[in-house]
CSV table of C-alpha atoms and ligand atoms in Angstrom, one decimal:
chain,number,residue,atom,x,y,z
A,37,MET,CA,-112.1,107.5,22.6
A,38,LEU,CA,-110.8,107.4,26.2
A,39,ILE,CA,-107.5,105.7,26.8
A,40,ASP,CA,-106.4,104.8,30.3
A,41,ILE,CA,-102.6,105.1,30.6
A,42,ILE,CA,-101.3,103.0,33.5
A,43,ALA,CA,-98.1,103.8,35.3
A,44,GLY,CA,-97.0,102.3,38.6
A,45,ALA,CA,-93.2,101.9,39.0
A,46,ARG,CA,-90.1,103.7,38.0
A,47,PRO,CA,-89.4,102.0,34.7
A,48,ASN,CA,-92.9,102.9,33.5
A,49,PHE,CA,-92.6,106.6,33.6
A,50,MET,CA,-90.1,107.1,30.8
A,51,LYS,CA,-92.3,104.8,28.6
A,52,ILE,CA,-95.5,106.7,29.1
A,53,ALA,CA,-94.2,110.3,28.7
A,54,PRO,CA,-94.0,110.1,24.8
A,55,ILE,CA,-97.4,108.4,24.6
A,56,ILE,CA,-99.0,111.3,26.4
A,57,GLU,CA,-97.3,113.7,24.0
A,58,ALA,CA,-98.5,111.7,21.0
A,59,ILE,CA,-102.0,111.7,22.3
A,60,ASN,CA,-102.0,115.5,22.8
A,61,LYS,CA,-100.6,115.9,19.3
A,62,ALA,CA,-103.3,113.7,17.8
A,63,LYS,CA,-106.0,115.6,19.7
A,64,SER,CA,-104.7,119.0,18.6
A,65,GLN,CA,-105.0,117.7,15.0
A,66,GLY,CA,-108.7,117.1,15.6
A,67,GLU,CA,-108.7,113.4,16.5
A,68,ASP,CA,-111.3,112.1,18.9
A,69,ILE,CA,-108.9,111.0,21.6
A,70,GLU,CA,-108.6,111.7,25.4
A,71,TYR,CA,-106.5,110.0,28.1
A,72,ARG,CA,-106.7,109.5,31.8
A,73,LEU,CA,-103.4,109.0,33.5
A,74,ILE,CA,-103.7,106.4,36.3
A,75,HIS,CA,-100.7,106.1,38.8
A,76,THR,CA,-101.1,103.0,40.9
A,77,GLY,CA,-98.7,104.3,43.6
A,78,GLN,CA,-96.6,101.1,43.5
A,79,HIS,CA,-93.6,103.4,43.6
A,80,TYR,CA,-94.3,106.4,45.8
A,81,ASP,CA,-91.0,108.0,46.9
A,82,ARG,CA,-90.0,111.3,45.3
A,83,ASN,CA,-86.8,109.8,43.8
A,84,MET,CA,-88.6,106.7,42.6
A,85,SER,CA,-91.6,108.5,41.1
A,86,GLY,CA,-92.2,112.2,41.5
A,87,SER,CA,-88.9,113.4,40.1
A,88,PHE,CA,-89.6,111.6,36.8
A,89,PHE,CA,-92.9,113.4,36.4
A,90,GLU,CA,-91.2,116.7,36.9
A,91,GLU,CA,-88.1,116.1,34.7
A,92,LEU,CA,-90.1,114.5,31.9
A,93,ASN,CA,-92.9,117.0,32.0
A,94,ILE,CA,-95.5,114.3,32.6
A,95,PRO,CA,-98.7,115.9,33.8
A,96,ASP,CA,-100.0,115.0,37.3
A,97,PRO,CA,-101.9,111.8,37.3
A,98,ASP,CA,-105.7,112.2,37.0
A,99,ILE,CA,-106.1,109.4,39.5
A,100,ASN,CA,-103.6,108.0,42.1
A,101,LEU,CA,-104.6,104.6,43.5
A,102,GLU,CA,-102.0,105.0,46.3
A,103,ILE,CA,-101.5,101.3,46.8
A,104,GLY,CA,-98.0,101.5,48.3
A,105,SER,CA,-95.7,98.7,49.4
A,106,GLY,CA,-96.7,95.1,50.0
A,107,THR,CA,-96.2,91.5,48.8
A,108,GLN,CA,-96.7,90.8,45.2
A,109,ALA,CA,-100.3,89.5,45.8
A,110,THR,CA,-101.1,92.3,48.2
A,111,GLN,CA,-100.0,94.9,45.6
A,112,ALA,CA,-101.8,93.2,42.7
A,113,GLY,CA,-105.0,92.7,44.7
A,114,ARG,CA,-105.1,96.3,45.9
A,115,ILE,CA,-104.5,97.6,42.4
A,116,MET,CA,-107.2,95.4,40.9
A,117,MET,CA,-109.8,96.5,43.5
A,118,ALA,CA,-108.9,100.2,43.2
A,119,TYR,CA,-108.7,100.3,39.4
A,120,GLU,CA,-111.9,98.3,39.0
A,121,ALA,CA,-113.7,100.9,41.1
A,122,VAL,CA,-112.4,103.6,38.8
A,123,LEU,CA,-113.6,101.7,35.7
A,124,LEU,CA,-117.0,101.0,37.2
A,125,ASP,CA,-117.4,104.7,37.9
A,126,LYS,CA,-116.3,105.6,34.4
A,127,PRO,CA,-115.2,103.0,31.9
A,128,SER,CA,-112.5,103.7,29.3
A,129,ASP,CA,-112.4,102.4,25.8
A,130,ILE,CA,-108.8,101.0,26.0
A,131,CYS,CA,-106.4,100.3,28.8
A,132,MET,CA,-102.8,100.9,27.7
A,133,VAL,CA,-100.2,99.3,29.9
A,134,VAL,CA,-96.4,99.3,29.6
A,135,GLY,CA,-93.6,97.0,30.6
A,136,ASP,CA,-93.9,94.2,33.1
A,137,VAL,CA,-94.4,95.5,36.6
A,138,THR,CA,-97.1,94.3,39.0
A,139,SER,CA,-99.3,97.4,38.0
A,140,THR,CA,-99.1,96.3,34.4
A,141,MET,CA,-100.6,92.9,35.1
A,142,ALA,CA,-103.1,93.9,37.7
A,143,CYS,CA,-104.7,96.7,35.7
A,144,SER,CA,-104.9,94.5,32.6
A,145,ILE,CA,-106.8,91.9,34.5
A,146,ALA,CA,-109.2,94.4,36.1
A,147,ALA,CA,-109.9,96.1,32.7
A,148,LYS,CA,-110.2,92.9,30.6
A,149,LYS,CA,-112.8,91.5,33.0
A,150,LEU,CA,-114.9,94.6,32.4
A,151,GLY,CA,-114.7,94.0,28.6
A,152,ILE,CA,-112.2,96.8,28.0
A,153,LYS,CA,-109.6,96.4,25.3
A,154,ILE,CA,-106.0,96.0,26.4
A,155,ALA,CA,-102.9,97.4,24.5
A,156,HIS,CA,-99.6,96.2,25.8
A,157,ILE,CA,-96.6,98.4,25.0
A,158,GLU,CA,-93.5,96.2,25.1
A,159,GLY,CA,-95.6,93.1,24.7
A,160,GLY,CA,-94.1,89.7,23.8
A,161,ILE,CA,-90.7,89.8,25.5
A,162,ARG,CA,-89.8,86.7,27.5
A,163,SER,CA,-87.0,85.7,29.8
A,164,TRP,CA,-88.6,82.2,30.2
A,165,ASP,CA,-87.7,82.5,33.9
A,166,LEU,CA,-90.8,82.0,36.0
A,167,THR,CA,-88.9,82.8,39.2
A,168,MET,CA,-89.0,86.4,38.1
A,169,PRO,CA,-92.2,88.2,39.1
A,170,GLU,CA,-91.9,90.3,35.9
A,171,GLU,CA,-92.0,87.2,33.7
A,172,ILE,CA,-95.3,86.1,35.3
A,173,ASN,CA,-96.6,89.7,34.8
A,174,ARG,CA,-95.6,89.6,31.1
A,175,MET,CA,-97.2,86.2,30.4
A,176,VAL,CA,-100.5,87.0,32.2
A,177,THR,CA,-100.8,90.4,30.6
A,178,ASP,CA,-100.0,89.1,27.1
A,179,ALA,CA,-102.5,86.2,27.5
A,180,ILE,CA,-105.4,88.8,27.6
A,181,THR,CA,-103.9,91.6,25.4
A,182,ASP,CA,-105.8,92.7,22.3
A,183,TYR,CA,-103.1,94.8,20.7
A,184,PHE,CA,-99.4,94.2,21.1
A,185,PHE,CA,-96.9,97.0,20.4
A,186,THR,CA,-93.6,95.4,20.3
A,187,THR,CA,-89.9,96.4,20.5
A,188,SER,CA,-88.2,93.5,18.7
A,189,GLU,CA,-88.6,90.7,16.2
A,190,VAL,CA,-88.0,88.2,18.9
A,191,ALA,CA,-91.1,89.5,20.7
A,192,ASN,CA,-93.1,89.1,17.6
A,193,SER,CA,-92.0,85.6,17.2
A,194,ASN,CA,-92.7,84.7,20.8
A,195,LEU,CA,-96.3,86.0,20.5
A,196,LYS,CA,-96.9,84.1,17.3
A,197,LYS,CA,-95.6,80.9,19.0
A,198,GLU,CA,-98.1,81.5,21.8
A,199,GLY,CA,-100.9,81.5,19.2
A,200,HIS,CA,-101.5,85.3,18.8
A,201,GLY,CA,-102.5,86.3,15.3
A,202,GLU,CA,-100.4,88.7,13.2
A,203,GLU,CA,-103.3,91.1,13.1
A,204,LYS,CA,-102.8,91.8,16.8
A,205,ILE,CA,-99.0,92.4,16.7
A,206,PHE,CA,-97.4,95.7,15.7
A,207,TYR,CA,-93.7,96.1,15.7
A,208,VAL,CA,-93.3,99.8,16.5
A,209,GLY,CA,-90.0,100.2,18.3
A,210,ASN,CA,-89.3,101.4,21.8
A,211,THR,CA,-91.0,104.2,23.7
A,212,MET,CA,-88.2,104.2,26.3
A,213,ILE,CA,-85.8,105.2,23.5
A,214,ASP,CA,-88.2,108.0,22.4
A,215,THR,CA,-87.6,109.6,25.8
A,216,LEU,CA,-83.9,108.9,25.8
A,217,LEU,CA,-83.4,110.5,22.4
A,218,LYS,CA,-85.7,113.4,23.1
A,219,ASN,CA,-83.8,114.3,26.3
A,220,GLN,CA,-80.2,113.9,25.1
A,221,ALA,CA,-79.6,117.6,25.1
A,222,ARG,CA,-81.2,118.0,28.6
A,223,LEU,CA,-79.2,115.4,30.4
A,224,LYS,CA,-77.9,117.0,33.6
A,225,LYS,CA,-74.5,116.6,35.3
A,226,PRO,CA,-75.2,115.2,38.8
A,227,THR,CA,-73.6,116.9,41.8
A,228,ILE,CA,-71.6,113.8,42.5
A,229,TRP,CA,-69.6,114.5,39.2
A,230,ASN,CA,-67.8,117.5,40.7
A,231,ASP,CA,-67.8,116.2,44.2
A,232,LEU,CA,-65.8,113.2,43.1
A,233,GLY,CA,-63.9,114.8,40.2
A,234,LEU,CA,-65.3,112.3,37.7
A,235,GLU,CA,-63.9,112.2,34.2
A,236,LYS,CA,-65.5,111.0,30.9
A,237,LYS,CA,-65.1,107.3,30.5
A,238,GLY,CA,-63.3,107.2,33.9
A,239,TYR,CA,-65.9,105.6,36.1
A,240,ILE,CA,-68.4,102.7,36.3
A,241,VAL,CA,-72.1,103.0,37.0
A,242,MET,CA,-73.7,100.1,38.9
A,243,THR,CA,-77.4,99.3,39.7
A,244,LEU,CA,-78.7,96.2,41.4
A,245,HIS,CA,-82.2,95.5,42.6
A,246,ARG,CA,-83.4,92.0,41.4
A,247,PRO,CA,-84.4,89.7,44.2
A,248,ALA,CA,-82.0,87.1,42.9
A,249,ASN,CA,-79.1,89.4,43.5
A,250,VAL,CA,-80.1,91.6,46.5
A,251,ASP,CA,-82.5,89.6,48.7
A,252,GLU,CA,-79.8,87.3,50.1
A,253,GLU,CA,-76.9,88.9,52.0
A,254,GLN,CA,-74.1,86.5,50.9
A,255,GLN,CA,-75.0,86.8,47.2
A,256,LEU,CA,-75.0,90.6,47.3
A,257,LYS,CA,-71.8,90.7,49.2
A,258,SER,CA,-70.0,88.2,46.9
A,259,LEU,CA,-71.1,90.1,43.8
A,260,MET,CA,-69.9,93.5,45.2
A,261,ASP,CA,-66.6,92.1,46.5
A,262,GLU,CA,-65.8,90.7,43.0
A,263,ILE,CA,-66.7,93.9,41.2
A,264,ILE,CA,-64.6,96.0,43.6
A,265,ALA,CA,-61.7,93.5,43.4
A,266,ASN,CA,-61.6,93.7,39.6
A,267,SER,CA,-62.3,97.5,39.2
A,268,HIS,CA,-58.7,98.7,38.9
A,269,ASP,CA,-59.6,101.3,41.5
A,270,MET,CA,-61.8,103.1,39.0
A,271,PRO,CA,-64.7,105.0,40.8
A,272,ILE,CA,-67.9,102.9,40.9
A,273,ILE,CA,-71.0,105.0,41.3
A,274,PHE,CA,-73.9,103.0,42.8
A,275,PRO,CA,-77.3,104.7,43.0
A,276,VAL,CA,-79.1,102.3,45.4
A,277,HIS,CA,-82.6,101.1,44.9
A,278,PRO,CA,-84.7,101.1,48.2
A,279,ARG,CA,-85.0,97.3,48.1
A,280,THR,CA,-81.1,97.0,48.0
A,281,ALA,CA,-80.6,99.7,50.6
A,282,LYS,CA,-82.5,97.6,53.1
A,283,MET,CA,-80.1,94.7,52.6
A,284,LEU,CA,-76.9,96.9,52.4
A,285,LYS,CA,-77.6,98.4,55.8
A,286,ASN,CA,-76.4,95.3,57.6
A,287,LEU,CA,-73.5,94.5,55.3
A,288,ASN,CA,-71.2,97.6,55.6
A,289,ILE,CA,-69.4,97.0,52.3
A,290,GLU,CA,-66.9,99.8,51.9
A,291,ALA,CA,-64.1,100.5,49.4
A,292,SER,CA,-62.2,103.7,48.6
A,293,ASN,CA,-63.5,103.7,45.0
A,294,LEU,CA,-67.1,102.6,45.8
A,295,HIS,CA,-69.5,105.6,46.0
A,296,TYR,CA,-73.1,105.0,47.1
A,297,ALA,CA,-75.8,107.4,46.0
A,298,ASP,CA,-79.6,107.8,46.4
A,299,PRO,CA,-81.7,106.7,43.4
A,300,MET,CA,-81.1,109.5,40.8
A,301,GLY,CA,-83.5,111.4,38.6
A,302,TYR,CA,-83.7,110.4,34.9
A,303,LEU,CA,-81.7,113.3,33.5
A,304,GLU,CA,-78.8,112.8,36.0
A,305,PHE,CA,-78.7,109.1,35.8
A,306,ASN,CA,-78.5,109.0,32.0
A,307,TYR,CA,-75.9,111.8,32.0
A,308,LEU,CA,-73.8,109.4,34.1
A,309,VAL,CA,-74.5,106.4,31.9
A,310,ARG,CA,-73.7,108.3,28.7
A,311,ASP,CA,-70.2,109.1,29.8
A,312,ALA,CA,-69.5,106.0,31.7
A,313,PHE,CA,-66.6,103.6,31.0
A,314,ALA,CA,-69.1,100.8,31.6
A,315,VAL,CA,-72.4,99.9,33.3
A,316,ILE,CA,-72.9,96.9,35.6
A,317,THR,CA,-76.6,96.2,36.2
A,318,ASP,CA,-79.4,93.7,36.6
A,319,SER,CA,-82.0,96.0,35.1
A,320,GLY,CA,-83.6,95.3,31.7
A,321,GLY,CA,-84.4,98.8,30.6
A,322,ILE,CA,-80.9,100.1,31.3
A,323,THR,CA,-79.5,97.5,28.8
A,324,GLU,CA,-81.6,99.2,26.1
A,325,GLU,CA,-80.4,102.6,27.0
A,326,THR,CA,-76.7,101.5,27.0
A,327,THR,CA,-77.3,99.9,23.6
A,328,VAL,CA,-78.5,103.1,22.2
A,329,MET,CA,-75.7,105.2,23.8
A,330,GLY,CA,-73.1,102.6,22.8
A,331,VAL,CA,-71.9,102.1,26.4
A,332,PRO,CA,-70.4,98.7,27.4
A,333,CYS,CA,-72.9,96.9,29.7
A,334,MET,CA,-72.5,93.8,31.9
A,335,THR,CA,-75.8,92.3,33.0
A,336,LEU,CA,-75.7,90.3,36.3
A,337,ARG,CA,-78.6,88.0,35.4
A,338,ASP,CA,-78.8,84.5,34.1
A,339,ASN,CA,-81.2,85.4,31.3
A,340,THR,CA,-82.7,88.4,29.5
A,341,GLU,CA,-86.0,89.2,27.9
A,342,ARG,CA,-84.1,91.7,25.7
A,343,PRO,CA,-81.8,89.5,23.6
A,344,GLU,CA,-81.3,92.1,21.0
A,345,THR,CA,-79.2,94.2,23.5
A,346,ILE,CA,-76.7,91.3,23.3
A,347,THR,CA,-77.0,90.1,19.7
A,348,LEU,CA,-77.0,93.7,18.4
A,349,GLY,CA,-76.1,95.9,21.3
A,350,THR,CA,-73.3,96.5,23.8
A,351,ASN,CA,-74.7,94.2,26.5
A,352,GLU,CA,-73.2,90.9,27.7
A,353,LEU,CA,-75.0,88.4,30.0
A,354,VAL,CA,-72.6,87.7,32.8
A,355,GLY,CA,-75.0,85.7,35.0
A,356,THR,CA,-75.5,85.8,38.8
A,357,ASN,CA,-72.5,83.6,39.7
A,358,PRO,CA,-69.9,86.0,41.2
A,359,ASP,CA,-67.1,83.8,39.7
A,360,ASN,CA,-68.2,85.0,36.2
A,361,ILE,CA,-67.5,88.7,37.0
A,362,LYS,CA,-63.6,88.7,36.7
A,363,PRO,CA,-63.3,87.5,33.0
A,364,PHE,CA,-65.9,90.1,31.9
A,365,MET,CA,-64.2,92.9,33.8
A,366,ASP,CA,-60.8,91.8,32.4
A,367,LYS,CA,-62.3,92.1,29.0
A,368,LEU,CA,-63.7,95.6,29.8
A,369,PHE,CA,-60.3,96.8,30.9
A,370,SER,CA,-58.4,95.2,28.0
A,371,GLY,CA,-60.5,97.6,25.7
A,372,ASN,CA,-61.8,94.6,23.7
A,373,TRP,CA,-65.5,95.2,24.4
A,374,LYS,CA,-67.8,94.8,21.3
A,375,LYS,CA,-69.2,97.8,19.5
A,376,GLY,CA,-72.9,97.6,19.1
A,377,ASP,CA,-75.7,98.5,16.7
A,378,ILE,CA,-79.2,100.0,17.3
A,379,PRO,CA,-82.3,97.8,16.8
A,380,TYR,CA,-84.6,98.7,14.0
A,381,LEU,CA,-87.2,101.5,14.7
A,382,TRP,CA,-85.6,102.5,18.0
A,383,ASP,CA,-85.6,105.9,16.4
A,384,GLY,CA,-87.5,108.2,18.7
A,385,LYS,CA,-90.8,108.0,16.8
A,386,THR,CA,-92.4,105.0,18.4
A,387,ALA,CA,-95.2,106.7,20.4
A,388,GLY,CA,-96.5,108.4,17.3
A,389,ARG,CA,-96.7,105.1,15.5
A,390,ILE,CA,-98.6,103.6,18.5
A,391,ILE,CA,-101.2,106.3,18.7
A,392,GLU,CA,-101.7,106.4,14.9
A,393,LYS,CA,-102.3,102.6,14.9
A,394,THR,CA,-104.5,102.8,18.0
A,395,LEU,CA,-106.8,105.3,16.3
A,396,VAL,CA,-107.1,103.1,13.3
A,397,LEU,CA,-107.8,100.0,15.3
A,398,MET,CA,-110.4,101.6,17.5
A,399,LYS,CA,-112.3,103.0,14.5
A,400,LYS,CA,-112.7,99.5,13.1
B,779,UD1,C1,-90.3,97.0,40.7
B,779,UD1,C2,-90.7,96.1,39.6
B,779,UD1,C3,-89.5,95.8,38.7
B,779,UD1,C4,-88.8,97.1,38.3
B,779,UD1,C5,-88.4,97.8,39.6
B,779,UD1,C6,-87.7,99.1,39.3
B,779,UD1,C7,-92.5,94.5,40.0
B,779,UD1,C8,-92.8,93.0,40.2
B,779,UD1,N1,-91.2,94.8,40.0
B,779,UD1,O1,-89.5,96.2,41.6
B,779,UD1,O2,-89.9,95.1,37.5
B,779,UD1,O3,-87.6,96.8,37.6
B,779,UD1,O4,-89.7,98.1,40.3
B,779,UD1,O5,-87.5,99.9,40.4
B,779,UD1,O6,-93.4,95.2,39.7
B,779,UD1,N2,-89.9,101.1,47.9
B,779,UD1,C9,-89.7,102.3,48.5
B,779,UD1,N3,-90.0,103.4,47.8
B,779,UD1,C10,-90.7,103.4,46.6
B,779,UD1,C11,-90.9,102.1,46.0
B,779,UD1,C12,-90.6,101.0,46.7
B,779,UD1,O7,-89.1,102.3,49.6
B,779,UD1,O8,-91.0,104.4,46.1
B,779,UD1,C13,-89.6,99.8,48.6
B,779,UD1,C14,-90.8,99.0,48.9
B,779,UD1,O9,-91.3,99.3,50.1
B,779,UD1,C15,-90.3,97.6,48.8
B,779,UD1,C16,-89.1,97.7,47.8
B,779,UD1,O10,-88.8,99.1,47.7
B,779,UD1,O11,-89.8,97.1,50.0
B,779,UD1,C17,-89.4,97.1,46.5
B,779,UD1,O12,-90.5,97.8,45.8
B,779,UD1,P1,-91.5,97.0,44.9
B,779,UD1,O13,-92.4,97.9,44.2
B,779,UD1,O14,-92.0,95.8,45.7
B,779,UD1,O15,-90.6,96.3,43.8
B,779,UD1,P2,-89.2,96.7,43.1
B,779,UD1,O16,-88.2,95.8,43.7
B,779,UD1,O17,-89.0,98.1,43.2
């Protein structure tokens, strides 16, 4: 059996690393299983892509489609054409996609049209917000997915409501958390720690990259002004995504406790998060990591496809209205933030369950 593993953008890499390891393990135990790692090239900078391969010991991709930047449709179109050519040359038995980026959707479409089975890791999650490109990617991918490997009960129930049968849905846990737990002891102090004299629980980590927050100057400025005004002068470390960097260039937002940084490697970023007083973000994946590490997290979005990070975890949905920031930051500094729990099966063993199940399904 040949599995194509698709990775395209930063949040994919930590999700595929344990899958590759689980495939190698199954192979060493005599299973008939091979993989081909396909990097679409949606993210291509070293600090958005290459560093993750090195730090997480992911082998070099077998094929890089090198599609680069572009509009949503340009990227999707280029990926479909390039991946279709790969499949026509040598078809795989199953196309395994993760998450919700453009590469996830585009490869699923190309493969499904050639009659190849689709497995979607992290299937079924929904923000119900169709202004987010990721929501469209999730819905399109799931509409043509054969096997759903899910991270939450809510995902299972979303899929059932959309008419997918129970025999296609497998609640396995979270491969992103496999990587986080495996690497706890390897997390690495970033140089910024000593440069700024940071102390445990004495700084805030911030990330922003969603179009709703960063594509419009006034919105980005208002959010940052509110965060700075309510930060009690605590250092704010802000690794800046390339999309956000383009916008910040014109804004010149400065504060004595605001420290910009380049996007960080996985081990350094999670070192910072683990010991942070709090995280302020508009990412989805980071809210899962803060949940597992028990770090208070404020999400600057109006919705989330990961509700368990709120109902069980340490995350709170603040919204995108800058006026909402003060009450949440006051709560943070009052020390009354909730303590969280960890969702079922986010235990570090998810990829093993996925490959075990895939072997059974493909033998049927
Ligand atoms: C993508 C994903 C999003 C994910 C995010 C994490 C989609 C629709 N969105 O959004 O779900 O949370 O990645 O990073 O797939 N750029 C660089 N260097 C790179 C990559 C991108 O400079 O290595 C620039 C691009 O030229 C572009 C901008 O960053 O101008 C945005 O990149 P893009 O891939 O379009 O989407 P993201 O906003 O990164």
